[in-house]
Coordinates of N, CA, C and O in Angstrom, one line a residue:
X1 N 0.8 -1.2 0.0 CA 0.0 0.0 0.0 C 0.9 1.3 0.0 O 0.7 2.2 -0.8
X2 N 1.9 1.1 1.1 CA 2.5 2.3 0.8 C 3.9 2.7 -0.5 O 4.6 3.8 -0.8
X3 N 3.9 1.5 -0.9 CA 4.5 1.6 -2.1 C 3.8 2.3 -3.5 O 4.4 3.0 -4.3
X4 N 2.2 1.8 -3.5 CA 1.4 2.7 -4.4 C 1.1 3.9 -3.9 O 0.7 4.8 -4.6
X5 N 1.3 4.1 -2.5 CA 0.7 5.8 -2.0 C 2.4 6.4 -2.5 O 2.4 7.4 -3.2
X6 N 3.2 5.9 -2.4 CA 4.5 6.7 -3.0 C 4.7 6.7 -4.5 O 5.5 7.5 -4.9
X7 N 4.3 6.1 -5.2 CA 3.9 6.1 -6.9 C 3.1 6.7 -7.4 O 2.9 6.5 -8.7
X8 N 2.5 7.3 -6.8 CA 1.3 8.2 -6.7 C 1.7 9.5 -6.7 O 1.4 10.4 -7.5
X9 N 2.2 9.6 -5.7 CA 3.2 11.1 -4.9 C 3.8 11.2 -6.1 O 3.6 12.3 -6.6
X10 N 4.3 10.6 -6.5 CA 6.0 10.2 -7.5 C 5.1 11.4 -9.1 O 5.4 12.4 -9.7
X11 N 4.0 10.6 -9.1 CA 3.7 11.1 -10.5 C 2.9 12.0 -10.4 O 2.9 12.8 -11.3
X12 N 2.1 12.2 -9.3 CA 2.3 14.2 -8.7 C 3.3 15.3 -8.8 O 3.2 16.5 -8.6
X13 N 4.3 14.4 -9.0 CA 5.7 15.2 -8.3 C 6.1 15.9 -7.4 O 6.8 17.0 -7.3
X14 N 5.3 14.6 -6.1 CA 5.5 15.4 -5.0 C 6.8 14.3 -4.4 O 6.7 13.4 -3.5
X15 N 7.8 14.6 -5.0 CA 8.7 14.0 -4.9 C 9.2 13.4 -2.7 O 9.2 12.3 -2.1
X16 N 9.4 14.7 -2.3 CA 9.6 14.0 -1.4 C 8.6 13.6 -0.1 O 9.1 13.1 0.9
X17 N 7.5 13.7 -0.2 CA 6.4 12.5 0.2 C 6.5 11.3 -0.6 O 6.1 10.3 0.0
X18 N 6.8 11.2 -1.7 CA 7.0 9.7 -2.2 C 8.1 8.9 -1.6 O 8.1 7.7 -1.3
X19 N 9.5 10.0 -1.2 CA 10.1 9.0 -0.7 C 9.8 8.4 0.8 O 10.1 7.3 1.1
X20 N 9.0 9.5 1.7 CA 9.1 9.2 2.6 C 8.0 7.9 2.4 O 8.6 6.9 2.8
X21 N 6.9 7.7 2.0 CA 6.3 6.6 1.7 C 7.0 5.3 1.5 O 6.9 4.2 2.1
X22 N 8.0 5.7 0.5 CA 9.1 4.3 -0.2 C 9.7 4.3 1.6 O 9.0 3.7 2.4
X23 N 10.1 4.5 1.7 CA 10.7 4.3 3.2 C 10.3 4.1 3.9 O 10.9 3.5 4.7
X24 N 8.9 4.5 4.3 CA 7.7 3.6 5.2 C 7.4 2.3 4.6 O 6.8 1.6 5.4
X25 N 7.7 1.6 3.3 CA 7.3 0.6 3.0 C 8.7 -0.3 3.3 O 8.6 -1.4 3.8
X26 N 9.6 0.3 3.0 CA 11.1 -0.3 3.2 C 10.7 -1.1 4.7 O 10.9 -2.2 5.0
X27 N 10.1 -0.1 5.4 CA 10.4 -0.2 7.2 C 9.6 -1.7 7.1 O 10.4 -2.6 7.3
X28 N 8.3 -2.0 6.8 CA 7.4 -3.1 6.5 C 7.9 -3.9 5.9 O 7.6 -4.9 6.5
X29 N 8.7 -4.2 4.9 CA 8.9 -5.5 4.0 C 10.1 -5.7 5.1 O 11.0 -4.8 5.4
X30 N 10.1 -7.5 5.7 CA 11.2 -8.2 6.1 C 12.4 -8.4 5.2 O 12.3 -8.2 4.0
X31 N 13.4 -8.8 5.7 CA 14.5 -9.3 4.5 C 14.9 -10.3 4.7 O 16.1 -10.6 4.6
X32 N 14.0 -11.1 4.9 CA 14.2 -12.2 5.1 C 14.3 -13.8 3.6 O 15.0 -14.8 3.4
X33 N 13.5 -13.2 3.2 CA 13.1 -13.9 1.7 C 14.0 -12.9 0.7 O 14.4 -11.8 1.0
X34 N 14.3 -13.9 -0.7 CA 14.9 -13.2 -1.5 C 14.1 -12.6 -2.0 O 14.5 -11.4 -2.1
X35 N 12.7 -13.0 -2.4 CA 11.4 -12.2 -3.1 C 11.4 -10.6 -2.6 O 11.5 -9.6 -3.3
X36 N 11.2 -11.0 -1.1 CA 11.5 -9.8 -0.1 C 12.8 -8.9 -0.1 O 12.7 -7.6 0.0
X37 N 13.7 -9.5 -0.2 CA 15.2 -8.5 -0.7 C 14.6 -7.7 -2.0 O 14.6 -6.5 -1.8
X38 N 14.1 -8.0 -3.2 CA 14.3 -7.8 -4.1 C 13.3 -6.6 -4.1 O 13.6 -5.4 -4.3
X39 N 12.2 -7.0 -3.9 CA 11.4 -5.7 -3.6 C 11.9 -4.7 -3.0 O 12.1 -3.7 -3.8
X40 N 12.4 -4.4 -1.3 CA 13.3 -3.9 -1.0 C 14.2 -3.1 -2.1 O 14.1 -1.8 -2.0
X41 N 15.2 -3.7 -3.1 CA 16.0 -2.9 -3.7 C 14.9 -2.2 -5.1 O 15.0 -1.0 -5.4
X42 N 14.4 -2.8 -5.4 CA 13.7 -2.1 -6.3 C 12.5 -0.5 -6.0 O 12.2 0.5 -6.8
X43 N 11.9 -0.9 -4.1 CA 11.6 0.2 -3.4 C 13.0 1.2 -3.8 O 12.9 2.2 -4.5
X44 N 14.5 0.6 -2.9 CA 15.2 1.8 -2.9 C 15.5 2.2 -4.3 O 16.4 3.1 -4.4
X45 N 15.1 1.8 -5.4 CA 15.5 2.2 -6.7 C 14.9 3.7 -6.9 O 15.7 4.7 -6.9
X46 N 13.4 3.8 -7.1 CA 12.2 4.1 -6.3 C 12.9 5.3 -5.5 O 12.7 6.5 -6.0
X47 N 13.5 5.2 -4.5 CA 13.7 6.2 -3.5 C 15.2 6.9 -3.9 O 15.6 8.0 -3.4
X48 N 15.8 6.1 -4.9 CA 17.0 7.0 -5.2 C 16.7 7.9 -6.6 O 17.5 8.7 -6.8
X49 N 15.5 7.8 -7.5 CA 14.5 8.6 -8.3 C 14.1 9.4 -7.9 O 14.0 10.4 -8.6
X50 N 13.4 9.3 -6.3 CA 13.0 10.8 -6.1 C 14.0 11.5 -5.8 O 13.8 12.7 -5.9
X51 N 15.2 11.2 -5.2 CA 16.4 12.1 -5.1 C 16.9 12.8 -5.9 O 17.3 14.0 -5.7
X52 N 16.6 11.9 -7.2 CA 17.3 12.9 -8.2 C 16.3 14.2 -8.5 O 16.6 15.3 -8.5
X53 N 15.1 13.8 -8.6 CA 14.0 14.6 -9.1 C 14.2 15.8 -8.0 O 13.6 16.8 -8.3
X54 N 14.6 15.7 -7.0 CA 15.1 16.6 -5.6 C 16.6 17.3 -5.6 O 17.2 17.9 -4.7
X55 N 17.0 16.8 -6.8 CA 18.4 17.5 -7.0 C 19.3 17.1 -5.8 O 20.4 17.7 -5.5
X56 N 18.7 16.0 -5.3 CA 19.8 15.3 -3.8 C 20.6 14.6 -4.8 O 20.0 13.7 -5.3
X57 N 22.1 14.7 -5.4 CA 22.2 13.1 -6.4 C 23.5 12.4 -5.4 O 24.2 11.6 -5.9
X58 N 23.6 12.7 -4.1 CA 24.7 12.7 -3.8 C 23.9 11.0 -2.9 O 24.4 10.0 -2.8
X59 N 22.5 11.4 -2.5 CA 21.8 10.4 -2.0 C 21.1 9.6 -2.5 O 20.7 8.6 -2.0
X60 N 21.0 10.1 -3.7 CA 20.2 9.0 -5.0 C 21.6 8.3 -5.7 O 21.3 7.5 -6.6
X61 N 23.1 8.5 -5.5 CA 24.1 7.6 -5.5 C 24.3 6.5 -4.7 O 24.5 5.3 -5.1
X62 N 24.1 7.0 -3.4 CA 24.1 5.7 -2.3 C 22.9 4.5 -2.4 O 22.9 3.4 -2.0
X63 N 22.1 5.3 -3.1 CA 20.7 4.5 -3.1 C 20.5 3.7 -4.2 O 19.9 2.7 -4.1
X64 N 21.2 4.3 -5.8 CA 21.7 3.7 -6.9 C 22.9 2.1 -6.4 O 22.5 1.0 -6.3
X65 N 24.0 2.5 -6.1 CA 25.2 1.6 -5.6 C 24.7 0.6 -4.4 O 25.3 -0.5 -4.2
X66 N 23.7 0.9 -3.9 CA 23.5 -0.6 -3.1 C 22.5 -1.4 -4.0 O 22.5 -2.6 -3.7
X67 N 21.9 -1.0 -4.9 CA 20.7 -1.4 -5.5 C 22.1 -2.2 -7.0 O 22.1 -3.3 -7.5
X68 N 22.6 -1.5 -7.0 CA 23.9 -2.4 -8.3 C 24.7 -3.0 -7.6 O 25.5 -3.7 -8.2
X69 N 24.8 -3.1 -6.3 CA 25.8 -3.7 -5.8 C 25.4 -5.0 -5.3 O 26.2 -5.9 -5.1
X70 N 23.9 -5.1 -5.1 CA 22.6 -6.3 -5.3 C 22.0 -7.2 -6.0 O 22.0 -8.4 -6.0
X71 N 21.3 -6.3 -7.0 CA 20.7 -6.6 -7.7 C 20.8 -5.7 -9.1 O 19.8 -5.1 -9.4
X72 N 22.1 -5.6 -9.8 CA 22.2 -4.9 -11.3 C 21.0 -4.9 -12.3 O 20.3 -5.8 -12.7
X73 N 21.0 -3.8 -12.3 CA 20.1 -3.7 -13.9 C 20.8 -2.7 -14.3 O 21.8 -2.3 -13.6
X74 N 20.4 -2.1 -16.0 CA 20.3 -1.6 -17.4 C 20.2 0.1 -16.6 O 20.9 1.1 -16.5
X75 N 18.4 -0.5 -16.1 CA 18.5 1.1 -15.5 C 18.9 2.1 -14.6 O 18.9 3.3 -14.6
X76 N 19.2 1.0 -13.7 CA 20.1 1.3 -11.9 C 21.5 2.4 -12.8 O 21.8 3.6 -12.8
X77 N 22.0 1.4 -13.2 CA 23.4 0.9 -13.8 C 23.5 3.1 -14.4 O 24.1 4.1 -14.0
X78 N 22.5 2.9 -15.6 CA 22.4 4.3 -16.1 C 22.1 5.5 -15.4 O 22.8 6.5 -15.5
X79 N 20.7 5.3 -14.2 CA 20.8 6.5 -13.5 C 22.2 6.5 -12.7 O 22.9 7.5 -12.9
X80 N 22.7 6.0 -12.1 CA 23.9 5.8 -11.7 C 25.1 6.7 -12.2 O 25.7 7.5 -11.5
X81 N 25.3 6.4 -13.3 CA 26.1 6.9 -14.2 C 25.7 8.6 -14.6 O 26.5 9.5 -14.5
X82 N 24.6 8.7 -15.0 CA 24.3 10.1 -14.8 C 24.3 11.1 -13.6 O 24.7 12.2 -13.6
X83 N 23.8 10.6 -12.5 CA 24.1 11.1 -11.2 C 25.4 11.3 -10.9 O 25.6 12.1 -10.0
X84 N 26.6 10.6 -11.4 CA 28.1 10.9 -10.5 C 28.4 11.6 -12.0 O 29.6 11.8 -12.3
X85 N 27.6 11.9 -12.9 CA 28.1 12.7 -14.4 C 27.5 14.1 -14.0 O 28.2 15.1 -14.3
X86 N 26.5 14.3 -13.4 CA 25.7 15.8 -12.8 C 26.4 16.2 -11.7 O 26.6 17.4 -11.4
X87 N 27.0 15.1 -11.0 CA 28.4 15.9 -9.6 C 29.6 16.2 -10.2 O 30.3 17.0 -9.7
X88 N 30.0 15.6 -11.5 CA 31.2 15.9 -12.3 C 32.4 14.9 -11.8 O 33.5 15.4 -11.4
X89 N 32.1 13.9 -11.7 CA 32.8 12.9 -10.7 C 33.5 11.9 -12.1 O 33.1 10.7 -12.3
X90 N 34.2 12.4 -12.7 CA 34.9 11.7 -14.0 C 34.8 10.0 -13.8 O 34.0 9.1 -14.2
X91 N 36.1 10.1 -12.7 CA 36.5 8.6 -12.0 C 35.2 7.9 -11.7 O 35.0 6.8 -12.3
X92 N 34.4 8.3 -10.9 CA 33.2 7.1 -10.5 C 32.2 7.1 -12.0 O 31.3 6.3 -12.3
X93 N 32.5 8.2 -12.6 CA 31.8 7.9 -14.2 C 32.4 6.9 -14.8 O 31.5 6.1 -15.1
X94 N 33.3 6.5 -15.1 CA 33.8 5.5 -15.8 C 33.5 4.0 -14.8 O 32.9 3.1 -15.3
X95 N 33.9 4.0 -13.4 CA 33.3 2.8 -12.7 C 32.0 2.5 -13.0 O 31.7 1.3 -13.1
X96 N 30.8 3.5 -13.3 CA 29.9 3.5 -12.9 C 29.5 2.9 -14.9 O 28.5 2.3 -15.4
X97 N 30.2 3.2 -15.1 CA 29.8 2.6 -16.9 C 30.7 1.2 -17.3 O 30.5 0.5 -18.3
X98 N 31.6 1.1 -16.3 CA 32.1 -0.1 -16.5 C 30.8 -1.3 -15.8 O 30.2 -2.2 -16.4
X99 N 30.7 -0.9 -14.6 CA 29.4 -1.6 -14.0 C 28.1 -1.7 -14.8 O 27.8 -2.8 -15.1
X100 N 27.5 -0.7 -15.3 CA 26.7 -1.0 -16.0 C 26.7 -1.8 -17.3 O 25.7 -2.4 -17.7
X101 N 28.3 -1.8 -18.4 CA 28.5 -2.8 -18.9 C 28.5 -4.5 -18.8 O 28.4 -5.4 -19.6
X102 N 28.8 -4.4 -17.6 CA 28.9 -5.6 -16.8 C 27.9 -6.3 -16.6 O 27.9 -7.4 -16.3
X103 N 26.4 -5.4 -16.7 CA 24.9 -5.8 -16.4 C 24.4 -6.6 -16.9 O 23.5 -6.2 -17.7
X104 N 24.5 -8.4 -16.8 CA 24.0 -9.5 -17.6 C 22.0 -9.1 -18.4 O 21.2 -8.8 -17.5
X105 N 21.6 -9.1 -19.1 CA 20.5 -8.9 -19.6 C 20.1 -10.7 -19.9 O 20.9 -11.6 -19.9
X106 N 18.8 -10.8 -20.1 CA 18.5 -12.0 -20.3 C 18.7 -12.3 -21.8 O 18.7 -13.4 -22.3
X107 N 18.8 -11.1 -22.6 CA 19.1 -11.3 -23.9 C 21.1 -11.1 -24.0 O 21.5 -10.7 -25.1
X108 N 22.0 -11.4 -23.2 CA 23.1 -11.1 -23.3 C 23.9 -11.8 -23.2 O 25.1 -11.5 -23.0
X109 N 23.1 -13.3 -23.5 CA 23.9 -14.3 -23.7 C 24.9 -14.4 -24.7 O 25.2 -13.4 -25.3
X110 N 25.5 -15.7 -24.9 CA 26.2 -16.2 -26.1 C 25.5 -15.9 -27.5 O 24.2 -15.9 -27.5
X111 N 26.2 -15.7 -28.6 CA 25.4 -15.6 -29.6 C 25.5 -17.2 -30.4 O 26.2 -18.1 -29.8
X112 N 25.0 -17.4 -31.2 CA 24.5 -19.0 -31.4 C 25.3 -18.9 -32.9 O 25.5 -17.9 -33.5
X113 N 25.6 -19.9 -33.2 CA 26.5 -20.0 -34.6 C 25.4 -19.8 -35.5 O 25.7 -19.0 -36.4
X114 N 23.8 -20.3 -35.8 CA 23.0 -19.4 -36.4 C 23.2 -18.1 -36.7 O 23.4 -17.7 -37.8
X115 N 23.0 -17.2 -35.6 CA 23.1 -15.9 -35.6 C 24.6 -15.3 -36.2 O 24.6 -14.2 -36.9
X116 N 25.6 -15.9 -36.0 CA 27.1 -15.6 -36.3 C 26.7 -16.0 -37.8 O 26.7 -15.1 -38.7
X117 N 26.6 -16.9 -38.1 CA 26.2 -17.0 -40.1 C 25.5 -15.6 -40.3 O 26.2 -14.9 -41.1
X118 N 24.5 -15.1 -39.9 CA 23.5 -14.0 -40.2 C 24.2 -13.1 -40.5 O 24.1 -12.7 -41.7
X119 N 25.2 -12.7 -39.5 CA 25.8 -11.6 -39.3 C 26.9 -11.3 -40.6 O 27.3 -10.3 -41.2
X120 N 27.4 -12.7 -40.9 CA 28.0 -12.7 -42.3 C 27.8 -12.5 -43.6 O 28.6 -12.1 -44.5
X121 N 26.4 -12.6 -43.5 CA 25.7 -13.1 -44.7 C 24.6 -12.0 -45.0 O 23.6 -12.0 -45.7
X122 N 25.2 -10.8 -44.4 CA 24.3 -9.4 -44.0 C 24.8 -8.8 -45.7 O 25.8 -9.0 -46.3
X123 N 23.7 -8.1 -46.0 CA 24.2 -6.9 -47.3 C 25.1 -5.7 -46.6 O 24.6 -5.5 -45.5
X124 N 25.7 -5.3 -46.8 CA 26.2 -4.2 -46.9 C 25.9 -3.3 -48.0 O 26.2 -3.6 -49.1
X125 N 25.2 -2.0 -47.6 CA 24.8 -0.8 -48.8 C 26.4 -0.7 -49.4 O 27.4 -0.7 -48.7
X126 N 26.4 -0.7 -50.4 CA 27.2 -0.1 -51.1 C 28.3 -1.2 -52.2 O 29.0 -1.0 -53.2
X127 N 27.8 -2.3 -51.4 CA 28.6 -3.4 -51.8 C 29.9 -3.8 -50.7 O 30.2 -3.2 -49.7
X128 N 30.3 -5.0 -51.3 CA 31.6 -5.8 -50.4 C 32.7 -4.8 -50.4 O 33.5 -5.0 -49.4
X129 N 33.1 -3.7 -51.2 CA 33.9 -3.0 -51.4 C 33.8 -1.6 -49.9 O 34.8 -1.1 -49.3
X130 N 32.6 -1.3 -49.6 CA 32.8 -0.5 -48.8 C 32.6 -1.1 -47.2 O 32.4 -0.5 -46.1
X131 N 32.7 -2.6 -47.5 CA 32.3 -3.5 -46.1 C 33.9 -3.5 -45.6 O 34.1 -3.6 -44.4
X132 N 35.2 -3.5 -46.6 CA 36.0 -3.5 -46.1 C 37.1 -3.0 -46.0 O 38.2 -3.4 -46.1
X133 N 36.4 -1.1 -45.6 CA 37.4 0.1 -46.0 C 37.7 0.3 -44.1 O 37.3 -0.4 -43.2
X134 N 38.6 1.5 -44.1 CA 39.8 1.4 -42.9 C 38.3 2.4 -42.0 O 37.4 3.2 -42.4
X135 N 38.5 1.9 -40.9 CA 37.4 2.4 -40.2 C 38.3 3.4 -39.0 O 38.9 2.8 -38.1
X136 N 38.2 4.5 -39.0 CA 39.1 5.4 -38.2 C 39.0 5.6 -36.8 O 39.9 6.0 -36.0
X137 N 37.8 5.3 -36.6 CA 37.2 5.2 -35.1 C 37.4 4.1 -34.2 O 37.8 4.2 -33.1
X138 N 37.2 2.6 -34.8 CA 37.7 1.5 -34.5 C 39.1 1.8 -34.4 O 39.5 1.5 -33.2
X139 N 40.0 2.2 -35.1 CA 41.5 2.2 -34.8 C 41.6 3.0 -33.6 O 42.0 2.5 -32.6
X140 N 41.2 4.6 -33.6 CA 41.6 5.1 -33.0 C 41.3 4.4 -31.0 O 42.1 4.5 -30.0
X141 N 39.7 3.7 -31.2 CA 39.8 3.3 -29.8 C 40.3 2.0 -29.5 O 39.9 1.5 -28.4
X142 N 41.2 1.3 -30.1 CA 42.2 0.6 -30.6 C 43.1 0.8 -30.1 O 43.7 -0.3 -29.8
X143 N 43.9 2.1 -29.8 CA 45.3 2.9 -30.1 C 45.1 3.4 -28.1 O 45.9 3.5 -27.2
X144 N 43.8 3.6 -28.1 CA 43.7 4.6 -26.6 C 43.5 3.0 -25.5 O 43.7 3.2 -24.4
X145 N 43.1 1.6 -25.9 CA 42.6 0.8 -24.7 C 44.3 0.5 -24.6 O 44.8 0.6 -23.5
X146 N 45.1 0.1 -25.6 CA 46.4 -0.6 -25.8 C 47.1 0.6 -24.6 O 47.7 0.3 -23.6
X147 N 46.7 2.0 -25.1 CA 47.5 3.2 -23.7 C 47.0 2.8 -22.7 O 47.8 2.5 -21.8
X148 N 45.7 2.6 -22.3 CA 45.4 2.8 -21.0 C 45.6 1.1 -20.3 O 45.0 0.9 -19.2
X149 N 46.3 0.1 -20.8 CA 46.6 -0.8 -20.6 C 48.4 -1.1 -20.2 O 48.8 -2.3 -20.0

């Protein structure tokens, strides 16, 4: 219940009554169950949103990093990365996009030798001739991983 009274608030934009709700529900859900964990982090996902929407990003980081440091996702992963990009925090920008790289998706499996034929067997506009011209961008981030290695 009080998770919909704070989704509610949320799309009022009454930002910080919604968190305080998300955090009244936090107080209610045990942690005992993983079901229970999970909800939990997805509440604090939830409660590090309205931070940002509050221009808090320093608390909607802590609230992002336990929630990826749990349970990763796509989206955690990206507000994340924008919030220590709006503090100007270079360094935890790059952790924070390395992590979110790292974010298994259910589509992010192996690719299947099916699919690797596909990818072969693709047209290229222009013809075979411009499928295998010098790509400048590829080199150049080529040239900068070999530096930073």
């Amino acid at each position: 219940l009080r998770v919909n009274m704070g989704n509610i608030y949320y799309e009022q934009k009454k930002y910080a009554a919604a968190k305080r709700m998300y955090r009244m529900a936090m107080d209610q859900i045990s942690n005992q169950s993983s079901s229970s964990r999970e909800i939990r982090f997805r509440i604090m996902q939830n409660i590090g949103n309205a931070f940002v929407q509050l221009g808090q990003y320093q608390e909607a980081i802590e609230s992002f990093e336990a929630v990826m440091n749990a349970y990763p996702n796509t989206t955690t992963g990206f507000n994340l990365l924008l919030c220590h990009y709006s503090r100007g925090n270079i360094k935890k920008m790059k952790s924070a996009f390395t992590a979110l790289l790292a974010v298994r998706t259910p589509d992010s499996g192996q690719e299947t030798d099916e699919e690797e034929d596909e990818e072969e067997n693709v047209e290229v506009p222009g013809g075979p001739e411009l499928k295998e011209t010098k790509d400048d961008l590829k080199d150049e981030l080529a040239q900068r991983r070999e530096k930073d290695e």
